Amino acid sequence: MDIISRAEWGARAPRSRTTTTWSRRTEFIVHYSEGPTTQTPRQIQDFHMDSNGWADIGYNFLVDVQGRIYEGRGWLVVGAHAPDHNTSGIGVCMIGRNGDATPAAKNAIRWLYDEAGRRADRSLKKLGHRDVYATTCPGDQLYAWVRAGMPAGSIQEDDMPEYVSVGVTDAQDLPPNTWTTVDWPKEFADSAHHHWNQGGPSLVHGPARYSLTANVRIEGLPAGTELQARAIERRESDGKVEAGPIAEYIATNGDTFLHYSLPADTVNDGFRVRFQVIHYGTQTAQITAGSAKALIWEQ
């Protein structure tokens, strides 16, 4: 496997660094970020350096749900992931929450473990963060896998996702300073009925992993008006909303086109994914066209 270097993901320079040797590496410690799968290594590094006051990102490596591996502090730089075990332990973090661990992510972690053993010329102890510190990390799902010996598995389940494709056919008002949920009256494809209520806003129902792209055309905004877009996950039982990452835009002369992309996330059981737009102008605009597509791996 390839490791995405610090330079490739835009890492900040560490304030300081301490190195160790392979003879002192005896443990391989698995973590999770306990954040959305859309977190980037740079966001995690910024939090560790600016909020925690650490010299660098805490982990030696990170993996995402697509199985990509990111260089953190690297093989022989002492981390900041587990007190009293940063010299002895190589810390690897899955970007996501409990339940987000995919076969691809597990295979990437296992590859790192095998590579560490090859470099150390011996097997390292397989641990979850909770084995060495009072925490729930790395979540019950990933911890059970660690306790089972971190078996490598097939990722064939990821090969054939469900597919949803919907569109906007009727103009929809977009009032100022209000998050507006986009309706999708046109249904092009939805074999597993994730759209749920044809003509409505829901795109994906949980439990599932998914990726989402949405494009909308907005009319009636003066150039320079600020806009934002986001995916949300709404629980049908009580209306609770969990908001996803926000993208920001500026209106242009004429029609304004918004493109939103969410490469990977997880929606829990009982929640449904929707797409929202807001603008910070003074008059009501209109969403006059658009489309959304989602790839869905049911869990």
PDB file of N, CA and C in Angstrom, residues 207-268:
ATOM      1  N   PRO A 207     -29.137   2.313   8.807  1.00  0.00           N
ATOM      2  CA  PRO A 207     -27.687   2.493   8.930  1.00  0.00           C
ATOM      3  C   PRO A 207     -26.974   2.236   7.601  1.00  0.00           C
ATOM      4  N   ALA A 208     -26.075   3.122   7.245  1.00  0.00           N
ATOM      5  CA  ALA A 208     -25.372   2.982   5.970  1.00  0.00           C
ATOM      6  C   ALA A 208     -24.159   3.898   5.953  1.00  0.00           C
ATOM      7  N   ARG A 209     -23.222   3.548   5.101  1.00  0.00           N
ATOM      8  CA  ARG A 209     -22.151   4.462   4.702  1.00  0.00           C
ATOM      9  C   ARG A 209     -22.518   5.007   3.338  1.00  0.00           C
ATOM     10  N   TYR A 210     -22.110   6.248   3.071  1.00  0.00           N
ATOM     11  CA  TYR A 210     -22.538   6.850   1.811  1.00  0.00           C
ATOM     12  C   TYR A 210     -21.580   7.951   1.377  1.00  0.00           C
ATOM     13  N   SER A 211     -21.638   8.274   0.098  1.00  0.00           N
ATOM     14  CA  SER A 211     -21.028   9.480  -0.440  1.00  0.00           C
ATOM     15  C   SER A 211     -22.122  10.248  -1.163  1.00  0.00           C
ATOM     16  N   LEU A 212     -21.988  11.572  -1.210  1.00  0.00           N
ATOM     17  CA  LEU A 212     -23.050  12.407  -1.747  1.00  0.00           C
ATOM     18  C   LEU A 212     -22.475  13.553  -2.555  1.00  0.00           C
ATOM     19  N   THR A 213     -23.054  13.816  -3.709  1.00  0.00           N
ATOM     20  CA  THR A 213     -22.787  15.043  -4.452  1.00  0.00           C
ATOM     21  C   THR A 213     -24.127  15.697  -4.772  1.00  0.00           C
ATOM     22  N   ALA A 214     -24.172  17.016  -4.689  1.00  0.00           N
ATOM     23  CA  ALA A 214     -25.393  17.765  -4.985  1.00  0.00           C
ATOM     24  C   ALA A 214     -25.028  19.027  -5.745  1.00  0.00           C
ATOM     25  N   ASN A 215     -25.853  19.357  -6.725  1.00  0.00           N
ATOM     26  CA  ASN A 215     -25.660  20.559  -7.528  1.00  0.00           C
ATOM     27  C   ASN A 215     -26.995  21.281  -7.638  1.00  0.00           C
ATOM     28  N   VAL A 216     -27.004  22.584  -7.354  1.00  0.00           N
ATOM     29  CA  VAL A 216     -28.228  23.356  -7.500  1.00  0.00           C
ATOM     30  C   VAL A 216     -27.932  24.682  -8.198  1.00  0.00           C
ATOM     31  N   ARG A 217     -28.949  25.168  -8.933  1.00  0.00           N
ATOM     32  CA  ARG A 217     -28.872  26.488  -9.555  1.00  0.00           C
ATOM     33  C   ARG A 217     -29.808  27.422  -8.809  1.00  0.00           C
ATOM     34  N   ILE A 218     -29.304  28.608  -8.454  1.00  0.00           N
ATOM     35  CA  ILE A 218     -30.065  29.571  -7.666  1.00  0.00           C
ATOM     36  C   ILE A 218     -30.185  30.865  -8.455  1.00  0.00           C
ATOM     37  N   GLU A 219     -31.397  31.381  -8.539  1.00  0.00           N
ATOM     38  CA  GLU A 219     -31.665  32.635  -9.236  1.00  0.00           C
ATOM     39  C   GLU A 219     -32.143  33.682  -8.237  1.00  0.00           C
ATOM     40  N   GLY A 220     -31.820  34.946  -8.540  1.00  0.00           N
ATOM     41  CA  GLY A 220     -32.349  36.046  -7.753  1.00  0.00           C
ATOM     42  C   GLY A 220     -31.460  36.550  -6.644  1.00  0.00           C
ATOM     43  N   LEU A 221     -30.176  36.205  -6.675  1.00  0.00           N
ATOM     44  CA  LEU A 221     -29.248  36.689  -5.661  1.00  0.00           C
ATOM     45  C   LEU A 221     -28.301  37.724  -6.264  1.00  0.00           C
ATOM     46  N   PRO A 222     -28.118  38.872  -5.605  1.00  0.00           N
ATOM     47  CA  PRO A 222     -27.115  39.832  -6.076  1.00  0.00           C
ATOM     48  C   PRO A 222     -25.713  39.233  -5.996  1.00  0.00           C
ATOM     49  N   ALA A 223     -24.871  39.596  -6.941  1.00  0.00           N
ATOM     50  CA  ALA A 223     -23.482  39.133  -6.912  1.00  0.00           C
ATOM     51  C   ALA A 223     -22.825  39.526  -5.594  1.00  0.00           C
ATOM     52  N   GLY A 224     -22.064  38.614  -5.036  1.00  0.00           N
ATOM     53  CA  GLY A 224     -21.378  38.864  -3.777  1.00  0.00           C
ATOM     54  C   GLY A 224     -22.108  38.350  -2.548  1.00  0.00           C
ATOM     55  N   THR A 225     -23.355  37.872  -2.721  1.00  0.00           N
ATOM     56  CA  THR A 225     -24.093  37.324  -1.590  1.00  0.00           C
ATOM     57  C   THR A 225     -23.428  36.035  -1.099  1.00  0.00           C
ATOM     58  N   GLU A 226     -23.279  35.893   0.208  1.00  0.00           N
ATOM     59  CA  GLU A 226     -22.666  34.706   0.773  1.00  0.00           C
ATOM     60  C   GLU A 226     -23.705  33.584   0.905  1.00  0.00           C
ATOM     61  N   LEU A 227     -23.284  32.369   0.561  1.00  0.00           N
ATOM     62  CA  LEU A 227     -24.134  31.192   0.688  1.00  0.00           C
ATOM     63  C   LEU A 227     -23.361  30.084   1.375  1.00  0.00           C
ATOM     64  N   GLN A 228     -24.107  29.131   1.949  1.00  0.00           N
ATOM     65  CA  GLN A 228     -23.514  27.918   2.498  1.00  0.00           C
ATOM     66  C   GLN A 228     -24.395  26.734   2.131  1.00  0.00           C
ATOM     67  N   ALA A 229     -23.799  25.550   2.136  1.00  0.00           N
ATOM     68  CA  ALA A 229     -24.537  24.313   1.894  1.00  0.00           C
ATOM     69  C   ALA A 229     -24.018  23.245   2.844  1.00  0.00           C
ATOM     70  N   ARG A 230     -24.878  22.287   3.173  1.00  0.00           N
ATOM     71  CA  ARG A 230     -24.469  21.214   4.064  1.00  0.00           C
ATOM     72  C   ARG A 230     -25.383  20.005   3.876  1.00  0.00           C
ATOM     73  N   ALA A 231     -24.883  18.850   4.228  1.00  0.00           N
ATOM     74  CA  ALA A 231     -25.718  17.661   4.385  1.00  0.00           C
ATOM     75  C   ALA A 231     -26.104  17.568   5.854  1.00  0.00           C
ATOM     76  N   ILE A 232     -27.320  17.111   6.122  1.00  0.00           N
ATOM     77  CA  ILE A 232     -27.739  16.859   7.502  1.00  0.00           C
ATOM     78  C   ILE A 232     -28.269  15.438   7.605  1.00  0.00           C
ATOM     79  N   GLU A 233     -28.243  14.923   8.821  1.00  0.00           N
ATOM     80  CA  GLU A 233     -28.856  13.627   9.106  1.00  0.00           C
ATOM     81  C   GLU A 233     -29.960  13.876  10.130  1.00  0.00           C
ATOM     82  N   ARG A 234     -31.210  13.619   9.721  1.00  0.00           N
ATOM     83  CA  ARG A 234     -32.380  13.939  10.552  1.00  0.00           C
ATOM     84  C   ARG A 234     -33.033  12.656  11.053  1.00  0.00           C
ATOM     85  N   ARG A 235     -33.216  12.570  12.374  1.00  0.00           N
ATOM     86  CA  ARG A 235     -33.875  11.407  12.952  1.00  0.00           C
ATOM     87  C   ARG A 235     -35.387  11.564  12.807  1.00  0.00           C
ATOM     88  N   GLU A 236     -36.011  10.582  12.191  1.00  0.00           N
ATOM     89  CA  GLU A 236     -37.429  10.692  11.887  1.00  0.00           C
ATOM     90  C   GLU A 236     -38.303  10.638  13.135  1.00  0.00           C
ATOM     91  N   SER A 237     -37.849   9.995  14.189  1.00  0.00           N
ATOM     92  CA  SER A 237     -38.690   9.821  15.376  1.00  0.00           C
ATOM     93  C   SER A 237     -38.928  11.123  16.120  1.00  0.00           C
ATOM     94  N   ASP A 238     -37.928  12.011  16.168  1.00  0.00           N
ATOM     95  CA  ASP A 238     -38.087  13.231  16.950  1.00  0.00           C
ATOM     96  C   ASP A 238     -37.553  14.489  16.269  1.00  0.00           C
ATOM     97  N   GLY A 239     -37.064  14.354  15.041  1.00  0.00           N
ATOM     98  CA  GLY A 239     -36.587  15.523  14.312  1.00  0.00           C
ATOM     99  C   GLY A 239     -35.193  15.979  14.685  1.00  0.00           C
ATOM    100  N   LYS A 240     -34.485  15.228  15.524  1.00  0.00           N
ATOM    101  CA  LYS A 240     -33.115  15.610  15.882  1.00  0.00           C
ATOM    102  C   LYS A 240     -32.257  15.677  14.631  1.00  0.00           C
ATOM    103  N   VAL A 241     -31.399  16.712  14.535  1.00  0.00           N
ATOM    104  CA  VAL A 241     -30.569  16.929  13.359  1.00  0.00           C
ATOM    105  C   VAL A 241     -29.092  16.876  13.729  1.00  0.00           C
ATOM    106  N   GLU A 242     -28.334  16.121  12.979  1.00  0.00           N
ATOM    107  CA  GLU A 242     -26.874  16.133  13.078  1.00  0.00           C
ATOM    108  C   GLU A 242     -26.343  16.712  11.775  1.00  0.00           C
ATOM    109  N   ALA A 243     -25.660  17.842  11.866  1.00  0.00           N
ATOM    110  CA  ALA A 243     -25.202  18.556  10.674  1.00  0.00           C
ATOM    111  C   ALA A 243     -23.833  18.080  10.229  1.00  0.00           C
ATOM    112  N   GLY A 244     -23.646  18.003   8.928  1.00  0.00           N
ATOM    113  CA  GLY A 244     -22.373  17.626   8.354  1.00  0.00           C
ATOM    114  C   GLY A 244     -21.520  18.842   8.038  1.00  0.00           C
ATOM    115  N   PRO A 245     -20.420  18.653   7.326  1.00  0.00           N
ATOM    116  CA  PRO A 245     -19.523  19.763   7.023  1.00  0.00           C
ATOM    117  C   PRO A 245     -20.190  20.806   6.139  1.00  0.00           C
ATOM    118  N   ILE A 246     -19.853  22.063   6.368  1.00  0.00           N
ATOM    119  CA  ILE A 246     -20.430  23.188   5.634  1.00  0.00           C
ATOM    120  C   ILE A 246     -19.472  23.641   4.543  1.00  0.00           C
ATOM    121  N   ALA A 247     -20.011  23.864   3.346  1.00  0.00           N
ATOM    122  CA  ALA A 247     -19.245  24.440   2.243  1.00  0.00           C
ATOM    123  C   ALA A 247     -19.733  25.866   2.009  1.00  0.00           C
ATOM    124  N   GLU A 248     -18.838  26.755   1.629  1.00  0.00           N
ATOM    125  CA  GLU A 248     -19.166  28.173   1.489  1.00  0.00           C
ATOM    126  C   GLU A 248     -19.007  28.618   0.041  1.00  0.00           C
ATOM    127  N   TYR A 249     -19.869  29.574  -0.360  1.00  0.00           N
ATOM    128  CA  TYR A 249     -19.899  30.039  -1.745  1.00  0.00           C
ATOM    129  C   TYR A 249     -20.194  31.541  -1.764  1.00  0.00           C
ATOM    130  N   ILE A 250     -19.965  32.148  -2.939  1.00  0.00           N
ATOM    131  CA  ILE A 250     -20.298  33.548  -3.181  1.00  0.00           C
ATOM    132  C   ILE A 250     -21.126  33.621  -4.463  1.00  0.00           C
ATOM    133  N   ALA A 251     -22.269  34.311  -4.420  1.00  0.00           N
ATOM    134  CA  ALA A 251     -23.118  34.447  -5.598  1.00  0.00           C
ATOM    135  C   ALA A 251     -22.398  35.229  -6.689  1.00  0.00           C
ATOM    136  N   THR A 252     -22.668  34.864  -7.936  1.00  0.00           N
ATOM    137  CA  THR A 252     -22.066  35.511  -9.092  1.00  0.00           C
ATOM    138  C   THR A 252     -23.126  36.298  -9.859  1.00  0.00           C
ATOM    139  N   ASN A 253     -22.686  37.049 -10.843  1.00  0.00           N
ATOM    140  CA  ASN A 253     -23.631  37.736 -11.703  1.00  0.00           C
ATOM    141  C   ASN A 253     -24.486  36.715 -12.447  1.00  0.00           C
ATOM    142  N   GLY A 254     -25.791  36.970 -12.513  1.00  0.00           N
ATOM    143  CA  GLY A 254     -26.670  35.995 -13.147  1.00  0.00           C
ATOM    144  C   GLY A 254     -26.977  34.859 -12.190  1.00  0.00           C
ATOM    145  N   ASP A 255     -27.156  33.664 -12.740  1.00  0.00           N
ATOM    146  CA  ASP A 255     -27.455  32.502 -11.906  1.00  0.00           C
ATOM    147  C   ASP A 255     -26.209  32.058 -11.138  1.00  0.00           C
ATOM    148  N   THR A 256     -26.437  31.518  -9.954  1.00  0.00           N
ATOM    149  CA  THR A 256     -25.360  30.992  -9.113  1.00  0.00           C
ATOM    150  C   THR A 256     -25.478  29.474  -9.056  1.00  0.00           C
ATOM    151  N   PHE A 257     -24.359  28.800  -9.268  1.00  0.00           N
ATOM    152  CA  PHE A 257     -24.337  27.338  -9.269  1.00  0.00           C
ATOM    153  C   PHE A 257     -23.526  26.856  -8.070  1.00  0.00           C
ATOM    154  N   LEU A 258     -24.128  25.976  -7.277  1.00  0.00           N
ATOM    155  CA  LEU A 258     -23.462  25.400  -6.108  1.00  0.00           C
ATOM    156  C   LEU A 258     -23.169  23.929  -6.365  1.00  0.00           C
ATOM    157  N   HIS A 259     -21.918  23.550  -6.132  1.00  0.00           N
ATOM    158  CA  HIS A 259     -21.529  22.134  -6.189  1.00  0.00           C
ATOM    159  C   HIS A 259     -21.063  21.729  -4.809  1.00  0.00           C
ATOM    160  N   TYR A 260     -21.689  20.692  -4.259  1.00  0.00           N
ATOM    161  CA  TYR A 260     -21.360  20.204  -2.921  1.00  0.00           C
ATOM    162  C   TYR A 260     -20.952  18.745  -3.018  1.00  0.00           C
ATOM    163  N   SER A 261     -19.861  18.390  -2.336  1.00  0.00           N
ATOM    164  CA  SER A 261     -19.373  17.016  -2.375  1.00  0.00           C
ATOM    165  C   SER A 261     -19.027  16.550  -0.974  1.00  0.00           C
ATOM    166  N   LEU A 262     -19.566  15.401  -0.596  1.00  0.00           N
ATOM    167  CA  LEU A 262     -19.258  14.753   0.674  1.00  0.00           C
ATOM    168  C   LEU A 262     -18.706  13.372   0.340  1.00  0.00           C
ATOM    169  N   PRO A 263     -17.367  13.199   0.352  1.00  0.00           N
ATOM    170  CA  PRO A 263     -16.772  11.956  -0.143  1.00  0.00           C
ATOM    171  C   PRO A 263     -17.190  10.713   0.628  1.00  0.00           C
ATOM    172  N   ALA A 264     -17.363  10.819   1.951  1.00  0.00           N
ATOM    173  CA  ALA A 264     -17.702   9.634   2.747  1.00  0.00           C
ATOM    174  C   ALA A 264     -18.241  10.058   4.099  1.00  0.00           C
ATOM    175  N   ASP A 265     -19.303   9.402   4.528  1.00  0.00           N
ATOM    176  CA  ASP A 265     -19.837   9.625   5.868  1.00  0.00           C
ATOM    177  C   ASP A 265     -20.696   8.419   6.236  1.00  0.00           C
ATOM    178  N   THR A 266     -21.181   8.408   7.468  1.00  0.00           N
ATOM    179  CA  THR A 266     -22.012   7.324   7.967  1.00  0.00           C
ATOM    180  C   THR A 266     -23.281   7.900   8.558  1.00  0.00           C
ATOM    181  N   VAL A 267     -24.433   7.299   8.251  1.00  0.00           N
ATOM    182  CA  VAL A 267     -25.705   7.701   8.825  1.00  0.00           C
ATOM    183  C   VAL A 267     -26.231   6.544   9.672  1.00  0.00           C
ATOM    184  N   ASN A 268     -26.648   6.856  10.883  1.00  0.00           N
ATOM    185  CA  ASN A 268     -27.072   5.838  11.830  1.00  0.00           C
ATOM    186  C   ASN A 268     -28.513   5.398  11.589  1.00  0.00           C
TER     187      ASN A 268
END
